[in-house]
Short mmCIF file of C-alpha atoms in Angstrom, two decimals:
data_model
loop_
_atom_site.label_atom_id
_atom_site.label_comp_id
_atom_site.label_asym_id
_atom_site.label_seq_id
_atom_site.Cartn_x
_atom_site.Cartn_y
_atom_site.Cartn_z
CA MET H 1141 93.74 14.62 19.62
CA HIS H 1142 91.78 11.53 19.88
CA HIS H 1143 88.26 10.50 21.38
CA ILE H 1144 87.90 9.09 24.92
CA GLY H 1145 89.02 5.49 24.87
CA TRP H 1146 91.45 5.80 21.79
CA SER H 1147 94.41 5.06 23.82
CA ARG H 1148 92.85 1.95 25.08
CA SER H 1149 91.92 0.80 21.53
CA ILE H 1150 95.56 0.85 20.33
CA GLY H 1151 96.82 -0.73 23.54
CA HIS H 1152 98.37 2.45 24.96
CA ARG H 1153 98.49 2.93 28.82
CA PHE H 1154 96.35 5.92 29.74
CA LYS H 1155 95.33 6.88 33.37
CA ARG H 1156 92.33 9.23 33.48
CA SER H 1157 92.75 11.54 36.30
CA ASP H 1158 90.12 11.99 39.11
CA ILE H 1159 89.33 15.46 37.85
CA THR H 1160 87.81 14.11 34.59
CA LYS H 1161 85.09 11.90 36.27
CA LYS H 1162 81.68 12.77 35.07
CA GLN H 1163 79.13 14.47 37.71
CA ASP H 1164 75.48 14.33 37.24
CA GLY H 1165 74.38 15.99 34.18
CA HIS H 1166 77.73 16.28 32.90
CA PHE H 1167 79.34 14.22 29.95
CA ASP H 1168 82.61 14.54 27.81
CA THR H 1169 82.17 16.59 24.72
CA PRO H 1170 82.49 14.28 21.48
CA PRO H 1171 85.85 14.88 19.94
CA GLN H 1172 84.55 15.59 16.64
CA LEU H 1173 83.01 18.98 17.67
CA PHE H 1174 86.47 20.28 18.09
CA ALA H 1175 88.75 21.92 15.36
CA LYS H 1176 91.60 19.76 14.56
CA VAL H 1177 94.48 20.79 16.91
CA LYS H 1178 98.11 19.84 17.54
CA THR H 1179 100.56 20.90 20.34
CA ARG H 1180 102.68 22.87 17.85
CA GLU H 1181 99.61 25.10 16.92
CA ARG H 1182 99.88 26.65 20.41
CA LEU H 1183 102.42 29.36 20.39
CA ARG H 1184 104.40 31.38 23.12
CA LEU H 1185 104.85 34.83 21.84
CA VAL H 1186 107.21 37.33 23.52
CA TYR H 1187 107.09 41.07 23.12
CA GLU H 1188 110.31 42.44 21.48
CA GLU H 1189 110.37 45.36 24.06
CA SER H 1190 110.84 42.82 26.74
CA GLU H 1191 114.45 42.57 27.68
CA ASP H 1192 114.13 39.49 29.99
CA ARG H 1193 111.61 37.93 27.66
CA THR H 1194 109.12 37.45 30.44
CA ASP H 1195 106.51 39.81 28.94
CA ASP H 1196 104.98 36.98 26.89
CA PHE H 1197 101.53 35.52 26.13
CA TRP H 1198 100.16 32.24 24.82
CA CYS H 1199 97.77 31.95 21.87
CA HIS H 1200 96.71 29.61 18.98
CA MET H 1201 98.26 30.25 15.67
CA HIS H 1202 94.94 30.94 14.24
CA SER H 1203 94.02 33.48 16.81
CA PRO H 1204 92.41 36.51 15.57
CA LEU H 1205 94.75 38.54 17.78
CA ILE H 1206 97.89 37.87 15.75
CA HIS H 1207 98.68 39.21 12.28
CA HIS H 1208 101.60 39.13 9.64
CA ILE H 1209 104.07 41.85 9.60
CA GLY H 1210 102.55 44.70 7.33
CA TRP H 1211 98.96 43.88 8.29
CA SER H 1212 98.42 46.86 10.33
CA ARG H 1213 99.51 49.32 7.59
CA SER H 1214 97.57 47.35 4.88
CA ILE H 1215 94.11 48.04 6.85
CA GLY H 1216 94.95 51.61 7.48
CA HIS H 1217 95.51 51.23 11.28
CA ARG H 1218 98.30 53.38 13.06
CA PHE H 1219 101.33 51.35 14.16
CA LYS H 1220 104.79 52.51 15.16
CA ARG H 1221 107.40 49.93 14.92
CA SER H 1222 110.09 50.68 17.40
CA ASP H 1223 113.90 50.21 16.78
CA ILE H 1224 113.98 47.32 19.03
CA THR H 1225 111.83 45.41 16.40
CA LYS H 1226 114.52 45.61 13.88
CA LYS H 1227 115.25 42.04 12.93
CA GLN H 1228 118.00 40.18 14.95
CA ASP H 1229 120.13 37.30 13.37
CA GLY H 1230 118.04 34.36 12.96
CA HIS H 1231 114.77 36.36 13.27
CA PHE H 1232 112.43 36.71 10.09
CA ASP H 1233 109.08 37.74 9.33
CA THR H 1234 106.31 35.09 9.55
CA PRO H 1235 104.82 34.33 6.10
CA PRO H 1236 101.40 35.77 5.86
CA HIS H 1237 99.75 32.56 4.65
CA LEU H 1238 100.54 30.94 8.08
CA PHE H 1239 97.77 33.17 9.51
CA ALA H 1240 94.04 32.66 9.80
CA LYS H 1241 92.09 34.01 6.73
CA VAL H 1242 89.06 36.20 7.35
CA LYS H 1243 85.79 36.30 5.18
CA GLU H 1244 85.99 38.77 2.47
CA VAL H 1245 83.29 41.55 2.86
CA ASP H 1246 81.72 44.05 0.39
CA GLN H 1247 82.31 47.59 1.97
CA SER H 1248 81.00 49.38 -1.10
CA GLY H 1249 77.30 49.44 -0.24
CA GLU H 1250 75.84 49.85 3.13
CA TRP H 1251 78.29 49.39 5.66
CA PHE H 1252 79.21 50.09 9.41
CA LYS H 1253 80.01 53.89 10.09
CA GLU H 1254 81.80 55.74 12.81
CA GLY H 1255 79.50 56.35 15.75
CA MET H 1256 77.14 53.54 15.35
CA LYS H 1257 76.43 51.48 18.44
CA LEU H 1258 76.45 47.61 18.77
CA GLU H 1259 77.02 44.88 21.67
CA ALA H 1260 80.40 43.45 21.94
CA ILE H 1261 82.21 41.24 24.27
CA ASP H 1262 84.69 42.96 26.17
CA PRO H 1263 88.08 41.55 25.22
CA LEU H 1264 89.51 42.44 28.64
CA ASN H 1265 86.57 40.97 30.69
CA LEU H 1266 85.22 38.13 28.62
CA SER H 1267 82.35 37.40 31.00
CA THR H 1268 80.64 40.38 29.92
CA ILE H 1269 78.95 41.85 26.81
CA CYS H 1270 78.83 45.52 26.85
CA VAL H 1271 77.39 48.62 24.86
CA ALA H 1272 80.07 49.76 22.36
CA THR H 1273 80.75 52.26 19.79
CA ILE H 1274 82.45 51.95 16.18
CA ARG H 1275 85.36 54.38 16.55
CA LYS H 1276 87.08 53.74 13.27
CA VAL H 1277 86.18 51.72 10.04
CA LEU H 1278 89.36 50.25 8.71
CA ALA H 1279 89.95 48.37 5.35
CA ASP H 1280 89.35 44.72 4.75
CA GLY H 1281 86.23 44.54 6.99
CA TYR H 1282 88.20 45.51 10.26
CA LEU H 1283 86.55 47.99 12.87
CA MET H 1284 88.09 49.84 15.74
CA ILE H 1285 85.62 49.58 18.63
CA GLY H 1286 85.38 51.10 21.95
CA ILE H 1287 83.54 50.00 25.29
CA ASP H 1288 81.07 52.83 26.16
CA GLY H 1289 81.97 54.49 29.39
CA SER H 1290 85.49 52.98 29.59
CA GLU H 1291 87.53 54.60 26.89
CA ALA H 1292 90.52 56.39 27.37
CA ALA H 1293 90.75 59.95 25.85
CA ASP H 1294 93.33 59.03 23.27
CA GLY H 1295 91.50 55.84 22.20
CA SER H 1296 94.43 53.77 23.31
CA ASP H 1297 92.19 51.14 24.68
CA TRP H 1298 90.01 50.62 21.48
CA PHE H 1299 90.03 47.12 20.09
CA CYS H 1300 89.92 45.66 16.71
CA TYR H 1301 87.14 43.20 15.52
CA HIS H 1302 86.56 42.08 11.99
CA ALA H 1303 82.81 42.66 10.66
CA THR H 1304 82.31 38.96 10.61
CA SER H 1305 83.59 38.46 14.27
CA PRO H 1306 81.23 36.15 16.32
CA SER H 1307 81.96 38.58 19.24
CA ILE H 1308 80.07 41.52 18.04
CA PHE H 1309 76.15 41.62 17.83
CA PRO H 1310 73.46 44.11 16.91
CA VAL H 1311 71.81 46.02 19.43
CA GLY H 1312 68.95 44.06 21.15
CA PHE H 1313 70.75 40.86 20.83
CA CYS H 1314 71.49 40.50 24.70
CA GLU H 1315 67.84 41.59 25.96
CA ILE H 1316 66.14 39.13 23.46
CA ASN H 1317 68.41 36.29 24.51
CA MET H 1318 68.13 37.13 28.33
CA ILE H 1319 71.81 37.75 28.66
CA GLU H 1320 73.18 40.49 31.05
CA LEU H 1321 74.22 43.56 29.20
CA THR H 1322 76.85 45.72 30.83
CA PRO H 1323 75.81 49.40 30.67
CA PRO H 1324 78.21 52.41 30.31
CA ARG H 1325 80.12 53.03 33.40
CA GLY H 1326 78.66 56.01 35.40
CA TYR H 1327 75.23 55.38 33.66
CA THR H 1328 72.67 55.94 36.33
CA LYS H 1329 69.28 55.45 34.74
CA LEU H 1330 68.46 51.84 35.65
CA PRO H 1331 67.40 49.32 34.80
CA PHE H 1332 69.43 49.83 31.82
CA LYS H 1333 67.55 49.87 28.25
CA CYS H 1334 69.80 50.06 25.51
CA PHE H 1335 67.30 51.55 22.96
CA ASP H 1336 66.44 54.17 25.62
CA TYR H 1337 70.30 54.71 25.71
CA LEU H 1338 70.45 55.35 22.04
CA ARG H 1339 67.75 57.81 21.96
CA GLU H 1340 69.29 59.77 24.81
CA THR H 1341 72.67 59.93 23.16
CA GLY H 1342 71.26 60.47 19.60
CA SER H 1343 73.13 57.30 18.49
CA ILE H 1344 72.32 54.84 15.44
CA ALA H 1345 72.50 51.17 16.06
CA ALA H 1346 74.61 49.41 13.36
CA PRO H 1347 72.17 47.44 10.70
CA VAL H 1348 71.47 43.93 11.80
CA LYS H 1349 72.18 42.73 8.17
CA LEU H 1350 75.78 43.63 8.50
CA PHE H 1351 76.56 41.08 11.47
CA ASN H 1352 77.48 37.49 10.85
CA LYS H 1353 74.45 35.35 11.35
CA ASP H 1354 75.85 32.04 10.39
CA VAL H 1355 75.21 29.42 13.03
CA PRO H 1356 77.06 26.24 12.18
CA ASN H 1357 75.72 22.81 13.22
CA HIS H 1358 78.24 22.64 16.17
CA GLY H 1359 76.54 19.98 18.27
CA PHE H 1360 77.67 21.40 21.73
CA ARG H 1361 75.24 20.98 24.54
CA VAL H 1362 74.85 22.37 28.11
CA GLY H 1363 76.58 20.10 30.57
CA MET H 1364 79.34 18.99 28.24
CA LYS H 1365 82.90 18.78 29.89
CA LEU H 1366 85.96 20.10 27.87
CA LYS H 1367 89.27 21.80 28.22
CA ALA H 1368 89.35 25.32 27.51
CA VAL H 1369 92.13 28.22 27.46
CA ASP H 1370 91.65 30.68 30.17
CA LEU H 1371 91.87 33.63 27.50
CA MET H 1372 92.72 36.06 30.60
CA GLU H 1373 95.68 33.70 31.57
CA PRO H 1374 96.21 32.25 27.97
CA ARG H 1375 99.04 29.83 29.03
CA LEU H 1376 96.60 27.84 31.31
CA ILE H 1377 94.05 25.09 30.07
CA CYS H 1378 91.53 24.51 32.50
CA VAL H 1379 88.84 22.05 33.17
CA ALA H 1380 85.59 23.50 32.03
CA THR H 1381 81.97 23.03 31.37
CA VAL H 1382 79.27 24.46 28.75
CA THR H 1383 76.72 26.26 30.81
CA ARG H 1384 74.75 28.32 28.03
CA ILE H 1385 74.35 28.04 24.19
CA ILE H 1386 73.15 31.24 22.36
CA HIS H 1387 73.29 30.38 18.80
CA ARG H 1388 77.07 29.88 18.11
CA LEU H 1389 77.80 31.54 21.33
CA LEU H 1390 78.98 29.20 24.31
CA ARG H 1391 79.21 30.32 27.88
CA ILE H 1392 82.35 28.53 29.41
CA HIS H 1393 82.52 27.95 33.24
CA PHE H 1394 85.79 27.07 34.68
CA ASP H 1395 85.28 24.20 37.32
CA GLY H 1396 85.77 25.38 40.80
CA TRP H 1397 85.69 29.21 39.87
CA GLU H 1398 83.00 31.62 40.48
CA GLU H 1399 80.58 32.61 37.68
CA GLU H 1400 82.31 36.06 37.37
CA TYR H 1401 85.32 34.25 35.61
CA ASP H 1402 83.02 32.57 33.14
CA GLN H 1403 83.94 33.47 29.36
CA TRP H 1404 81.86 33.79 26.41
CA VAL H 1405 83.51 31.78 23.52
CA ASP H 1406 82.64 31.14 20.06
CA CYS H 1407 81.78 27.43 19.08
CA GLU H 1408 84.62 27.28 16.47
CA SER H 1409 87.16 28.84 18.90
CA PRO H 1410 90.58 26.93 18.53
CA ASP H 1411 90.88 27.57 22.27
CA LEU H 1412 88.56 24.62 23.02
CA TYR H 1413 89.76 21.01 23.41
CA PRO H 1414 88.31 17.62 24.02
CA VAL H 1415 88.77 15.85 27.39
CA GLY H 1416 92.07 14.00 27.23
CA TRP H 1417 93.97 16.32 24.96
CA CYS H 1418 96.30 17.70 27.62
CA GLN H 1419 97.21 14.18 28.88
CA LEU H 1420 97.97 13.01 25.39
CA THR H 1421 100.02 15.98 24.37
CA GLY H 1422 101.86 16.42 27.54
CA TYR H 1423 100.39 19.89 27.97
CA GLN H 1424 99.96 20.98 31.83
CA LEU H 1425 96.32 20.90 32.75
CA GLN H 1426 94.90 23.13 35.46
CA PRO H 1427 92.68 21.24 37.65
CA PRO H 1428 89.38 22.76 39.21
CA ALA H 1429 90.47 25.50 41.83
CA SER H 1430 90.06 24.61 45.45
CA GLN H 1431 88.74 27.10 48.05
CA SER H 1432 92.25 28.16 49.05
CA SER H 1433 93.65 28.47 45.38
CA ARG H 1434 90.56 30.56 44.77
CA GLU H 1435 91.07 32.83 47.53
CA SER H 1436 94.82 33.43 46.69
CA GLN H 1437 94.65 33.50 43.00
CA SER H 1438 91.60 35.96 43.16
CA ALA H 1439 94.02 38.30 44.61
CA SER H 1440 96.77 37.87 42.31
CA SER H 1441 96.95 36.32 38.77
CA LYS H 1442 93.14 36.71 38.18
CA GLN H 1443 92.83 40.16 39.78
CA LYS H 1444 93.02 41.91 36.61
CA LYS H 1445 89.74 40.29 35.55
CA LYS H 1446 88.07 42.33 38.28
CA ALA H 1447 90.18 45.36 37.71
CA LYS H 1448 89.23 46.13 34.21
CA SER H 1449 85.49 46.94 35.07
CA GLN H 1450 83.51 47.58 38.00
CA GLN H 1451 80.42 48.48 35.96
CA TYR H 1452 76.85 47.82 37.16
CA LYS H 1453 75.69 44.59 35.23
CA GLY H 1454 71.97 45.54 35.26
CA HIS H 1455 68.87 43.97 36.75
CA LYS H 1456 67.33 40.82 35.55
CA LYS H 1457 65.83 41.45 31.99
CA MET H 1458 61.97 41.30 31.40
CA THR H 1459 60.41 38.54 29.35
CA THR H 1460 60.74 38.35 25.70
CA LEU H 1461 57.21 39.20 25.14
CA GLN H 1462 57.41 42.23 27.45
CA LEU H 1463 60.44 43.33 25.35
CA LYS H 1464 58.88 42.88 22.05
CA GLU H 1465 55.84 45.03 23.22
CA GLU H 1466 58.01 47.89 24.74
CA LEU H 1467 60.62 48.09 22.01
CA LEU H 1468 58.69 47.94 19.07
CA ASP H 1469 55.08 49.18 20.08
CA GLY H 1470 53.32 46.37 18.20
CA GLU H 1471 55.18 46.75 14.93
CA ASP H 1472 56.16 43.73 12.97
CA TYR H 1473 59.00 42.03 14.86
CA ASN H 1474 61.01 39.01 13.59
CA PHE H 1475 63.64 37.54 15.68
CA LEU H 1476 64.81 34.02 15.62
CA GLN H 1477 65.90 33.36 19.35
CA GLY H 1478 69.17 31.63 20.11
CA ALA H 1479 68.74 27.97 20.89
CA SER H 1480 69.55 28.71 24.53
CA ASP H 1481 70.76 25.76 26.52
CA GLN H 1482 70.09 23.47 23.46
CA GLU H 1483 72.02 21.80 21.02
CA SER H 1484 72.46 23.69 17.76
CA ASN H 1485 71.11 22.14 14.73
CA GLY H 1486 72.74 24.49 12.42
CA SER H 1487 69.68 25.89 10.93
CA ALA H 1488 69.44 29.19 12.91
CA ASN H 1489 70.28 32.61 11.81
CA PHE H 1490 69.55 35.47 14.18
CA TYR H 1491 67.56 38.48 13.04
CA ILE H 1492 66.08 41.51 14.71
CA LYS H 1493 64.17 44.21 13.09
CA GLN H 1494 65.71 47.39 14.56
CA GLU H 1495 63.49 49.91 16.22
CA PRO H 1496 62.84 53.07 14.15
#
């Protein structure tokens, strides 16, 4: 990848398409803010049960969604390998060292426990953050998590996040940072208050100190233009805009689409690219959606975003001052609020004293 103007500086012909022209308040994201990426680092994976090889998906080689053969067994997660997955001629296991390494954690002391509550980005609806429950504690810092009110009886829709994942948060994170928190499906006591929900269910919030509180000096700012993978249709790379910043969390808006298709993405995600990356690498770029394409695709390829969850998203949250008074009844309260809609300077750690 290269910065805007690189092709001109070396005498290479490069035509910038009309869709990348900046609008008022929008500007290209500096290329140094992105992880170093190459075309070959995006992988097309095909499920081996797919006979016609059409059951596939795209991801980055450092995606937290993929792991080496044997990983599931090593962390104590149930995994059944079907007869179809016996290696065919020319097929071999991918070496473990090619996969992303996660931070080592110490599980010997105070640690996450089954039944603890937290807030998590719904991996099947990335525009929402939901109330969730730890369903199983695995080895090497991995957790099986279920979205409250939306779980299958057999746990088949639980998902796996590492304890250091930037996609899980302590209870109270959304309210403090004025993010819409999605309550459990069928919950009727509105407006939804997470600490009231914990009392009603007799639940315990996961200790704040166990979450990843590192905030890098990422430099992203609201209004920056970039290219982003639509993680619900990961073969697509789209024109996008940063619309919110909460600590290391970015709200990515896909130009031309409604806000319901926005996605919460970590600032160090390998699925973010600088303006010009698709043109330089030859990867097809999805332009901003027109009115006609929005109407047609909303009923087809993007329908699954809506189908996953029709939960109530809650009323507008109270002010931070009101929240402090209501949650803590005047007790000492210490929370470094996210640098919302501002550039991160790398100095922020978020902390919230949990309600007794």
